[in-house]
Tab-separated table of N, CA and C and ligand atoms in Angstrom:
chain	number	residue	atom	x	y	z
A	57	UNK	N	-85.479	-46.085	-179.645
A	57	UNK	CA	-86.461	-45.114	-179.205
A	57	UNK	C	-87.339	-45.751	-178.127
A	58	UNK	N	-87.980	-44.702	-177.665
A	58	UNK	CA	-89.090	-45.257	-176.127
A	58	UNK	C	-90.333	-45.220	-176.739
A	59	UNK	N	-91.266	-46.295	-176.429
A	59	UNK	CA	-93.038	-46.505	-176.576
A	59	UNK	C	-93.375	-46.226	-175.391
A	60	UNK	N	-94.443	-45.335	-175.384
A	60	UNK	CA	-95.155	-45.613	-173.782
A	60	UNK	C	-96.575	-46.214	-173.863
A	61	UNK	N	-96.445	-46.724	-174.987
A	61	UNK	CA	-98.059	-46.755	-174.723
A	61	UNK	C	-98.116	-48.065	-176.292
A	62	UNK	N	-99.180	-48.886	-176.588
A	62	UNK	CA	-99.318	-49.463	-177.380
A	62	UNK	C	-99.731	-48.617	-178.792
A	63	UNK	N	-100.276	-47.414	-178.887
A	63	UNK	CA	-100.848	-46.896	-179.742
A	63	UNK	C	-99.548	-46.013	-180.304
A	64	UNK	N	-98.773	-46.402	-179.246
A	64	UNK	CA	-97.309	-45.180	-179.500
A	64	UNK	C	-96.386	-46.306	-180.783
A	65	UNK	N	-96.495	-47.585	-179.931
A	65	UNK	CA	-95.659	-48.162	-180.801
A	65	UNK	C	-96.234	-48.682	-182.079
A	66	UNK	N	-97.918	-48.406	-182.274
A	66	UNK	CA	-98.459	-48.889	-183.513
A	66	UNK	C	-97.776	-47.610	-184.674
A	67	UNK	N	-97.975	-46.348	-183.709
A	67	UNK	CA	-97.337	-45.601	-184.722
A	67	UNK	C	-95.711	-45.523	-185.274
A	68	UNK	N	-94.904	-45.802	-184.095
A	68	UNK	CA	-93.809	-45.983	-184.864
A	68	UNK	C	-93.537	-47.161	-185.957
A	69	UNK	N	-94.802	-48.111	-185.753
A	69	UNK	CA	-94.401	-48.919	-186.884
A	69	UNK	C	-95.121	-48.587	-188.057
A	70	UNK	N	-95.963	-47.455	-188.331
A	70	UNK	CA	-96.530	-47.196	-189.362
A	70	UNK	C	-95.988	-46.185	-190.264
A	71	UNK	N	-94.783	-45.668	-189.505
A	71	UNK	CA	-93.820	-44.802	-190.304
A	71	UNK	C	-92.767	-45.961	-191.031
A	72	UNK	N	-92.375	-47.036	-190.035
A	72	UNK	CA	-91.394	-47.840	-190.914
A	72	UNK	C	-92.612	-47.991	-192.140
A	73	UNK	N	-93.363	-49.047	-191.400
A	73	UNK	CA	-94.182	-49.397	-193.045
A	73	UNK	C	-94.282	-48.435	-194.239
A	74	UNK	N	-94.379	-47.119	-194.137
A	74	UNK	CA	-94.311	-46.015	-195.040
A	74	UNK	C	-93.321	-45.902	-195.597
A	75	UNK	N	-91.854	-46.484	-195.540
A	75	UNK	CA	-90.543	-46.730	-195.908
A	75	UNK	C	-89.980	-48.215	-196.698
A	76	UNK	N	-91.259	-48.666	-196.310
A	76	UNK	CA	-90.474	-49.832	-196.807
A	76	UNK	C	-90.740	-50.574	-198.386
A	77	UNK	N	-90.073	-51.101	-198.847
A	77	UNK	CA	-89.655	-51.448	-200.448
A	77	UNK	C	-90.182	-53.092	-200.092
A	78	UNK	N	-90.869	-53.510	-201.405
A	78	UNK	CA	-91.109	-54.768	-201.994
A	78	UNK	C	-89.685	-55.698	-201.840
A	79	UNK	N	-89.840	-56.977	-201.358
A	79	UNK	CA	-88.689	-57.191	-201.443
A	79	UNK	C	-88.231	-57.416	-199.518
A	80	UNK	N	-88.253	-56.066	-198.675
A	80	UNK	CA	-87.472	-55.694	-197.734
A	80	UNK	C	-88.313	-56.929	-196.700
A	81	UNK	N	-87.147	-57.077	-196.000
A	81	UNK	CA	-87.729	-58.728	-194.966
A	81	UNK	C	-87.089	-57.903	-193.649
A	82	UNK	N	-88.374	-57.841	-192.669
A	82	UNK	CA	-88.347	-56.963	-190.973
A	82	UNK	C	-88.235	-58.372	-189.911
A	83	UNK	N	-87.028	-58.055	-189.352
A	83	UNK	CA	-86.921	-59.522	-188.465
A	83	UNK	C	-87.261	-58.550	-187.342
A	84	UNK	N	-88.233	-59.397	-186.236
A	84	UNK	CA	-88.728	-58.428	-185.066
A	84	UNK	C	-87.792	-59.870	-183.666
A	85	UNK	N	-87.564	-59.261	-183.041
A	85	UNK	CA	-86.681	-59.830	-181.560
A	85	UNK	C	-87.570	-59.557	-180.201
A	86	UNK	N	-87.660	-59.832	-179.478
A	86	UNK	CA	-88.059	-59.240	-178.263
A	86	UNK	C	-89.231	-60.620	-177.392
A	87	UNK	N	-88.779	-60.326	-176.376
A	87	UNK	CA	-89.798	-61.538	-175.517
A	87	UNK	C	-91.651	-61.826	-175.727
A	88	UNK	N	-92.354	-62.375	-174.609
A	88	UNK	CA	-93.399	-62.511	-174.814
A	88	UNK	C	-94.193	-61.555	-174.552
A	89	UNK	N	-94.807	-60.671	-175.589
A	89	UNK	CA	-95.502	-59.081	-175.093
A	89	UNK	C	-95.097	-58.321	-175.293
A	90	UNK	N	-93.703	-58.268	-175.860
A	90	UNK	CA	-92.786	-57.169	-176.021
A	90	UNK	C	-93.472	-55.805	-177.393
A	91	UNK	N	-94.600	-56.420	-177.755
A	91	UNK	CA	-95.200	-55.474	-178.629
A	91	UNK	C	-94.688	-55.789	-180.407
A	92	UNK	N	-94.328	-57.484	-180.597
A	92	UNK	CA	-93.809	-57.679	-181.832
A	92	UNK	C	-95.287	-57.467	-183.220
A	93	UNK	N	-96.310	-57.955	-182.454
A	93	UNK	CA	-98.029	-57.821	-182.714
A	93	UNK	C	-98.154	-56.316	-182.864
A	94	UNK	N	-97.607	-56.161	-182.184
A	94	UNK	CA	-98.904	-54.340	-181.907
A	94	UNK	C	-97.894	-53.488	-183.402
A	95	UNK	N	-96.464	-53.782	-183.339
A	95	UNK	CA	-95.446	-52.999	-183.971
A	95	UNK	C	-96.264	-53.569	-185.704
A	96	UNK	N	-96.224	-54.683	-185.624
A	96	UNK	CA	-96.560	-55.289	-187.345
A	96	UNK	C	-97.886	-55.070	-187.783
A	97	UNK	N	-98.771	-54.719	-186.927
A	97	UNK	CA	-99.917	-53.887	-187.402
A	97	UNK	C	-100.077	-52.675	-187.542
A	98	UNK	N	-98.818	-51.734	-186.740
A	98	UNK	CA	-98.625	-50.300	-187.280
A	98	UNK	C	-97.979	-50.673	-188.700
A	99	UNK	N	-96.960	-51.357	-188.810
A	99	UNK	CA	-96.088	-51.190	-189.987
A	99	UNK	C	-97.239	-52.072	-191.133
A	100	UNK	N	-98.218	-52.589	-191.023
A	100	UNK	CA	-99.147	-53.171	-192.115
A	100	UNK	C	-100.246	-51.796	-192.364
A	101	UNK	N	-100.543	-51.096	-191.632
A	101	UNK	CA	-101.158	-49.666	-191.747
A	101	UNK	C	-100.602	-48.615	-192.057
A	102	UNK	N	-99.160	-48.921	-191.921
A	102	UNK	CA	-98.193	-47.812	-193.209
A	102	UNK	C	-98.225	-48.568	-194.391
A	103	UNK	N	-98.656	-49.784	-194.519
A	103	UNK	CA	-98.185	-50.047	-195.821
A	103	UNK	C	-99.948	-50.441	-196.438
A	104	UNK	N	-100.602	-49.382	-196.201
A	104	UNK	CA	-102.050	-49.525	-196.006
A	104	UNK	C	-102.507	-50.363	-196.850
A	105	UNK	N	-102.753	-51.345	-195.548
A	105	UNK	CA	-103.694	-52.602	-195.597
A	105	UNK	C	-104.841	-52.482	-194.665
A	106	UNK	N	-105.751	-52.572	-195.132
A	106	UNK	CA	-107.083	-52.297	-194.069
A	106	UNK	C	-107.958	-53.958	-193.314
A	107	UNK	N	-106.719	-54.019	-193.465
A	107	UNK	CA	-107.548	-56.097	-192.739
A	107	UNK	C	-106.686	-55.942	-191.425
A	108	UNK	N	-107.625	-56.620	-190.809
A	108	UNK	CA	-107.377	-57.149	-189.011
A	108	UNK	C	-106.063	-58.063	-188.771
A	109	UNK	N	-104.921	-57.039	-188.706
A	109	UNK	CA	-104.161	-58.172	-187.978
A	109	UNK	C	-103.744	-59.176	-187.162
A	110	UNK	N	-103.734	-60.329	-187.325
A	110	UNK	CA	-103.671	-60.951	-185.678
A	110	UNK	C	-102.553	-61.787	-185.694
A	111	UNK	N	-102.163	-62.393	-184.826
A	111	UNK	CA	-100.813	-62.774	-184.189
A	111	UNK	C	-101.297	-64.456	-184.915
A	112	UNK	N	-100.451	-64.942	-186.020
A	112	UNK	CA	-100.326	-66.107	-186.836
A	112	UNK	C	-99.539	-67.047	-185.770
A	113	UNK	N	-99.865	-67.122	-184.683
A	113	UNK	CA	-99.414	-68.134	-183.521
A	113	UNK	C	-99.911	-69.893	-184.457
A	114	UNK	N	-101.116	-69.752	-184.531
A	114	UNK	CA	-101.134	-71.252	-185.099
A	114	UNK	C	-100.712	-71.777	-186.273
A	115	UNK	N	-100.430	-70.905	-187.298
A	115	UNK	CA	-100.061	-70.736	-188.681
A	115	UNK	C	-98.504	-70.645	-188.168
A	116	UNK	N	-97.953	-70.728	-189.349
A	116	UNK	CA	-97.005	-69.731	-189.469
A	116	UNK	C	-96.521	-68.498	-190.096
A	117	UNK	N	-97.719	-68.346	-191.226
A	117	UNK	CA	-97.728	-67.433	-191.406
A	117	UNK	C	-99.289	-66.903	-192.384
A	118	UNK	N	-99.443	-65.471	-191.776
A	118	UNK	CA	-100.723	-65.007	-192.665
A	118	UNK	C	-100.492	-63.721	-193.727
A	119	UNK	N	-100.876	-64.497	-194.694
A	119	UNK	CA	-100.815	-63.191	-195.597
A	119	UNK	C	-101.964	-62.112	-195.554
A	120	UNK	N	-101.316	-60.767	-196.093
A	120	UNK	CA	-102.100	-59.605	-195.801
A	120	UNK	C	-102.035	-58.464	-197.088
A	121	UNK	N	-103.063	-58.176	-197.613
A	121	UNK	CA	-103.101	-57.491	-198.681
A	121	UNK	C	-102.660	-55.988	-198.777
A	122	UNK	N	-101.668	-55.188	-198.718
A	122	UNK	CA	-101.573	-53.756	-198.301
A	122	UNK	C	-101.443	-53.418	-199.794
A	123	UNK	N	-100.395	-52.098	-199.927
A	123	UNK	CA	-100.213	-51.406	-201.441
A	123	UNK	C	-99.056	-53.099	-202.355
A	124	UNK	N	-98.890	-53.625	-201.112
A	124	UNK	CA	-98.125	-55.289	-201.703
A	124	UNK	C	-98.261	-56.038	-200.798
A	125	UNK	N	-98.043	-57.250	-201.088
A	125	UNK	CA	-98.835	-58.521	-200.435
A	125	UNK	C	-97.699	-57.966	-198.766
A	126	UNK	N	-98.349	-58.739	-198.027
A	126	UNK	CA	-97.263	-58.700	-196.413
A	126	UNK	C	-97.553	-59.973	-196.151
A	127	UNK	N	-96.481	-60.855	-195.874
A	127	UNK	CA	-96.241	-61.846	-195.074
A	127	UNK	C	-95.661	-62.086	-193.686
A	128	UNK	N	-96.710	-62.334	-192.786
A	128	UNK	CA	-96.447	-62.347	-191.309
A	128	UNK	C	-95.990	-63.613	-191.047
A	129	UNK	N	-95.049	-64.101	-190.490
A	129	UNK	CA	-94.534	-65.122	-190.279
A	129	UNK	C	-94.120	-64.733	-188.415
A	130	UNK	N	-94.782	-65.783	-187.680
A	130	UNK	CA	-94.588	-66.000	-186.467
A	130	UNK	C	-93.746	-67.462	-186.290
A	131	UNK	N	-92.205	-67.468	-186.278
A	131	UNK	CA	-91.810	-68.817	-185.774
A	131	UNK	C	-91.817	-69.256	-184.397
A	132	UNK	N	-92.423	-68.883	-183.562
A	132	UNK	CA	-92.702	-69.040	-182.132
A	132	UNK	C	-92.353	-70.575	-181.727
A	133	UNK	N	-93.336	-71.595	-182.203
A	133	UNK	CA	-93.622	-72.584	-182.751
A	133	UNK	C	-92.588	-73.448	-183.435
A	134	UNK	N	-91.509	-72.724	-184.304
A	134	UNK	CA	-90.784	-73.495	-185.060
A	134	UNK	C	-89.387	-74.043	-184.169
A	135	UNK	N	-89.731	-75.165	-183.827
A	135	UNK	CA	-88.187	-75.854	-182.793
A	135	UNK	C	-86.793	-75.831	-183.415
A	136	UNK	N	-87.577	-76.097	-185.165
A	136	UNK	CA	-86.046	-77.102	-185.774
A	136	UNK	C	-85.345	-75.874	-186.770
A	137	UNK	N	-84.925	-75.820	-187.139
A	137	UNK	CA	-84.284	-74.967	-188.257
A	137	UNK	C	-84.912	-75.944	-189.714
A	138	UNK	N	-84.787	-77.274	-189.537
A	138	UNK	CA	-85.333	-78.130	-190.070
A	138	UNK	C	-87.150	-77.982	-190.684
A	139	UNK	N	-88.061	-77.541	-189.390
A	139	UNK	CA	-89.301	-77.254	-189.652
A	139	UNK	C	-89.376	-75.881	-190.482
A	140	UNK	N	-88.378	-74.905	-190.121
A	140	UNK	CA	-88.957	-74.068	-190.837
A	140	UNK	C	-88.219	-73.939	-192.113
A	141	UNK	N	-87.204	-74.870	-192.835
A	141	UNK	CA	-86.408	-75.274	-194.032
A	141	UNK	C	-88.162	-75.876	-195.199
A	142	UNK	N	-88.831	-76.615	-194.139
A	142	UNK	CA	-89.477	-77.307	-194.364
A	142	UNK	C	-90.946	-76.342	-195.241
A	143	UNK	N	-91.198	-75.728	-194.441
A	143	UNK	CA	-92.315	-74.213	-194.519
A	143	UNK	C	-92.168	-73.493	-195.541
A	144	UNK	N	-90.474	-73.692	-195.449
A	144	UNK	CA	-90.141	-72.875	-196.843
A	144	UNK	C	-90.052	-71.358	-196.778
A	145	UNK	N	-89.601	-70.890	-195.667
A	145	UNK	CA	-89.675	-69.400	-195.776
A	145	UNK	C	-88.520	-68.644	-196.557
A	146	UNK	N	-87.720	-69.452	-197.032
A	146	UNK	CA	-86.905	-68.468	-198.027
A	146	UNK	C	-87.815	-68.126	-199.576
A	147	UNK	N	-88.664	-68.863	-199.914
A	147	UNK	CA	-89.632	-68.144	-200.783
A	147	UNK	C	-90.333	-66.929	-200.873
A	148	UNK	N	-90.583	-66.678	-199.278
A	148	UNK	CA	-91.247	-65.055	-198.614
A	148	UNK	C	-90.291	-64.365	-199.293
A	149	UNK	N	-89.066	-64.645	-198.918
A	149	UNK	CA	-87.520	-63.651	-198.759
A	149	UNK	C	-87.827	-63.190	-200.435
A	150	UNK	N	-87.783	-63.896	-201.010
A	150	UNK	CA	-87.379	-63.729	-202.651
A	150	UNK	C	-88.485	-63.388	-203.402
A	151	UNK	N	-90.100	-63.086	-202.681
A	151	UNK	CA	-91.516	-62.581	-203.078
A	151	UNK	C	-91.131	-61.021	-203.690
A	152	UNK	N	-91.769	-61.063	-203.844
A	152	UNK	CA	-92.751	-59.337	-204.424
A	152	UNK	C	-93.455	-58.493	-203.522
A	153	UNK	N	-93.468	-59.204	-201.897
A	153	UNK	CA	-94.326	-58.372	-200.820
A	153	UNK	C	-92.952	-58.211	-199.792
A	154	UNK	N	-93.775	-58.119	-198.980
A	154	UNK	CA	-92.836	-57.731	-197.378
A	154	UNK	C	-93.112	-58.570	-196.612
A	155	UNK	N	-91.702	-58.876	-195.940
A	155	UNK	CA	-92.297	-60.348	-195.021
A	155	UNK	C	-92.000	-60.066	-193.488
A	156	UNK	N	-92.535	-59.955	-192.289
A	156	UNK	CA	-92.279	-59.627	-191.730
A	156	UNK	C	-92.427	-61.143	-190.207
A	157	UNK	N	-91.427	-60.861	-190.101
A	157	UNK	CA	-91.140	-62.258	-188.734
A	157	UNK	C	-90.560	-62.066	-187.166
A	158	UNK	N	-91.643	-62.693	-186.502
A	158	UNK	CA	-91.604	-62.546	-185.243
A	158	UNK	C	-91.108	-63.537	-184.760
A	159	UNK	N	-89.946	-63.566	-183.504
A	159	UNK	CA	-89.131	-64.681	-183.207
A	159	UNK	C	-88.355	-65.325	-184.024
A	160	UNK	N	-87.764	-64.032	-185.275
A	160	UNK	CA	-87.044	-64.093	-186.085
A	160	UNK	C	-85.343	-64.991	-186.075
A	161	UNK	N	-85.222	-64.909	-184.490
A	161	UNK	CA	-84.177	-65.619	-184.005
A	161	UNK	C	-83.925	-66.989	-184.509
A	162	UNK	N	-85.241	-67.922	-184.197
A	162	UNK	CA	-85.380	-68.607	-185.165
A	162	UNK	C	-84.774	-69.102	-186.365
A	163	UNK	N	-84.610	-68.157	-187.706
A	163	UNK	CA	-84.259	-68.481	-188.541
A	163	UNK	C	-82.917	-67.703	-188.852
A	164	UNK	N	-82.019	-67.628	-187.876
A	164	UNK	CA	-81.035	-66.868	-188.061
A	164	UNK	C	-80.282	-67.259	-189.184
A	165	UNK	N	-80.128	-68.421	-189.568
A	165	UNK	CA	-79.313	-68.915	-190.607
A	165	UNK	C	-79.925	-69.133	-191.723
A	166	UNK	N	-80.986	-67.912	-191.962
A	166	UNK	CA	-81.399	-68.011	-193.208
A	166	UNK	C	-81.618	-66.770	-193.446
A	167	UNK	N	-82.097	-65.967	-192.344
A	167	UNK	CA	-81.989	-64.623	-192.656
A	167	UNK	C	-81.505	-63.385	-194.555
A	168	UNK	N	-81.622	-63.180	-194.952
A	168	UNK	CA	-81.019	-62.250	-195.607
A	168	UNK	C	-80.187	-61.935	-195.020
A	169	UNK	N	-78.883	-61.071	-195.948
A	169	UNK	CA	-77.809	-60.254	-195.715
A	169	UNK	C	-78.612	-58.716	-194.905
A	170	UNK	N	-78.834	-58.147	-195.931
A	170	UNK	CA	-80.107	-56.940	-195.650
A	170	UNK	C	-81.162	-56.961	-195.228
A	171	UNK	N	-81.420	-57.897	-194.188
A	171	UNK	CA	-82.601	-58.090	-193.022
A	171	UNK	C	-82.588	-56.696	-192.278
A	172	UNK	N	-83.721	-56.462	-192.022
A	172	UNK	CA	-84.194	-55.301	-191.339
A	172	UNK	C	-84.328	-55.927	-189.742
A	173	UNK	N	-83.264	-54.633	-188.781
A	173	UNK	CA	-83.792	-56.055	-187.696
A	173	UNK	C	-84.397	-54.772	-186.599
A	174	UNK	N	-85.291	-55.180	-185.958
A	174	UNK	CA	-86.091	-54.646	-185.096
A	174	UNK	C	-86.263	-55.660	-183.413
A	175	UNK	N	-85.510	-54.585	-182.056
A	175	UNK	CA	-85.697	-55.174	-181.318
A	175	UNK	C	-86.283	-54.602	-180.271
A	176	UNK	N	-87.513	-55.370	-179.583
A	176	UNK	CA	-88.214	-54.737	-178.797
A	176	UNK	C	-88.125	-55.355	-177.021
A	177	UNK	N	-87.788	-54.498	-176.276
A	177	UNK	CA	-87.186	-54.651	-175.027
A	177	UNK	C	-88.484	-53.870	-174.030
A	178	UNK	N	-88.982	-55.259	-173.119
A	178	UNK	CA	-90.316	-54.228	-172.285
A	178	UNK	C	-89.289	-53.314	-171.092
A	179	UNK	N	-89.634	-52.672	-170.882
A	179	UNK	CA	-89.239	-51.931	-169.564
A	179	UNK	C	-90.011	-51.820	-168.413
A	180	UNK	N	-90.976	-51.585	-168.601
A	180	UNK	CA	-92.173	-51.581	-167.987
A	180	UNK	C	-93.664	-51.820	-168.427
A	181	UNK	N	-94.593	-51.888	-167.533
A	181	UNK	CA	-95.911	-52.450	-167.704
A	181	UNK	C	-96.329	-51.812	-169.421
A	182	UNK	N	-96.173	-50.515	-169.670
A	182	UNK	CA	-96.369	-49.778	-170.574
A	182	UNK	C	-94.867	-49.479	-171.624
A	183	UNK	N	-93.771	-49.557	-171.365
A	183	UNK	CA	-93.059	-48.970	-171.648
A	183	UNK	C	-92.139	-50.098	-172.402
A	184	UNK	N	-91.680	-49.699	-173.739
A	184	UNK	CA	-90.878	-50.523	-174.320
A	184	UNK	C	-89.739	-49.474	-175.016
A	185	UNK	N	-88.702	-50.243	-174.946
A	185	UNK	CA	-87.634	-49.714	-175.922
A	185	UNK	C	-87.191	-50.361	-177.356
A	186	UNK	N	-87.261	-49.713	-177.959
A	186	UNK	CA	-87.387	-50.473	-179.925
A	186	UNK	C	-86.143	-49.789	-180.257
A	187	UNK	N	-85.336	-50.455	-181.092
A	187	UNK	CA	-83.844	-50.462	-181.150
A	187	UNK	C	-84.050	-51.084	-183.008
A	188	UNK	N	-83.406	-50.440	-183.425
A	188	UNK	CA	-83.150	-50.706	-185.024
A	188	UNK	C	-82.390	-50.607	-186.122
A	189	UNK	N	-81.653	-51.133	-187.026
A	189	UNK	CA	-80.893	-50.581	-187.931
A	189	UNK	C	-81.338	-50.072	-188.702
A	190	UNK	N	-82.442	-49.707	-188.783
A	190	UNK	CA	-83.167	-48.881	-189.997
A	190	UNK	C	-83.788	-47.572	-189.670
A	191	UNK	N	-83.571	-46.391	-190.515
A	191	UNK	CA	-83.930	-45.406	-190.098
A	191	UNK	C	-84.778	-44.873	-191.185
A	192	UNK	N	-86.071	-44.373	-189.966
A	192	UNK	CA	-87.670	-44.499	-190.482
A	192	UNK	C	-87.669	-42.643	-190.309
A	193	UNK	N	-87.135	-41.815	-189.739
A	193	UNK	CA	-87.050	-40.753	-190.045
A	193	UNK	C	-87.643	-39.866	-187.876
A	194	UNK	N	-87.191	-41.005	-187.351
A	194	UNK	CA	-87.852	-40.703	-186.351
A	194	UNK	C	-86.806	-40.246	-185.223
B	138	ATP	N1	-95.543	-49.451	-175.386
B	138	ATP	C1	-96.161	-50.590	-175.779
B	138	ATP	N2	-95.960	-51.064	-177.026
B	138	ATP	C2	-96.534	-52.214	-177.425
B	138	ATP	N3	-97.347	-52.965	-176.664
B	138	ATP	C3	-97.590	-52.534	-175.409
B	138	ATP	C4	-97.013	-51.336	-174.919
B	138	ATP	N4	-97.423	-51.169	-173.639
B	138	ATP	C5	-98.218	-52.205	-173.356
B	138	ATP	N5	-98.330	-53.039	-174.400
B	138	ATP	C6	-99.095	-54.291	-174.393
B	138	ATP	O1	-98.168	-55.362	-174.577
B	138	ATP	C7	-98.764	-56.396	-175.345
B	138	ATP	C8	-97.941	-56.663	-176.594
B	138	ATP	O2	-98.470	-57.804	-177.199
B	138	ATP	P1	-97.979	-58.406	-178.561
B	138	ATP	O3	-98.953	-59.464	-178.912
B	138	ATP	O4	-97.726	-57.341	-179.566
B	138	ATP	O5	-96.582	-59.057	-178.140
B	138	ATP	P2	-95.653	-60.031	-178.977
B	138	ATP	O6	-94.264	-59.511	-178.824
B	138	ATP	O7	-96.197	-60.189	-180.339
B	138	ATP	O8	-95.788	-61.389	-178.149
B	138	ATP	P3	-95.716	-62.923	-178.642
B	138	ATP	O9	-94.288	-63.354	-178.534
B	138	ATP	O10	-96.586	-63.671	-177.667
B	138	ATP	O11	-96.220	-62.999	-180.065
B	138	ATP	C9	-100.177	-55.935	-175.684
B	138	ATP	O12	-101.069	-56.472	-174.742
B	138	ATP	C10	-100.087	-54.408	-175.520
B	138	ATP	O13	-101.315	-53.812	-175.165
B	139	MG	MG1	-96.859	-61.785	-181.460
């Protein structure tokens, strides 16, 4: 589907979040700006959480309280497959919340089978294209 606008793509991610199950792990793709931030704070406001999202660039990941815990995991940062073995993110995978990861590429070889994958492509100054195997009803 097409975003034109940042408030466009907060909403398409607040319909996924309205879909999604305890358990379900959202791998997000897309370059620098591509709206992986703007998308995981719509989908943390479908899964209504009323705290300030922000981009876990120095972390790797911040947890967030919605109707179930959300785990934001940004591997931006993570070089090795090794560092993030290390972090431990297959524990997120196997939680009770939703984990959601940006520069998911990253951990391709750890991924889940049933990873949710979400990819966001800029087109223009405003304009992105979001591409998904999951269907949010849109
Ligand atoms: N249609 C759109 N959807 C999402 N963001 C948009 C859109 N149009 C413009 N933007 C702008 O693009 C930027 C997206 O930033 P965001 O932090 O979400 O990117 P990111 O993919 O998380 O980048 P990073 O890899 O640095 O974490 C914001 O400044 C936002 O205002
Ligand atoms: Mg980001």
């Amino acid at each position: 589907m097409i975003s034109n606008s940042e408030e466009e793509t907060k909403r398409i991610g607040e319909k996924i979040g309205k879909k999604l199950k305890k358990g379900d792990v959202i791998a997000l793709y897309g370059e620098f700006g591509a709206g992986k931030t703007v998308l995981t704070k719509g989908i943390a406001k479908g899964l209504e959480c009323n705290e300030q999202v922000k981009s876990p660039s120095f972390v790797f990941v911040h947890e967030y309280q919605g109707k179930v815990p959300i785990y934001h995991i940004d591997l931006y940062r993570a070089n090795k497959l090794e560092d993030i073995m290390t972090f431990g993110i297959q524990e997120f995978f196997s939680s009770q919340g939703i984990c959601i990861i940006e520069w998911a590429e990253r951990a391709k070889e750890l991924l889940p089978e049933n990873t949710i994958k979400i990819e966001l492509k800029t087109l223009n100054e405003n304009t992105r294209e979001i591409l998904m195997n999951f269907d949010c009803g849109l």
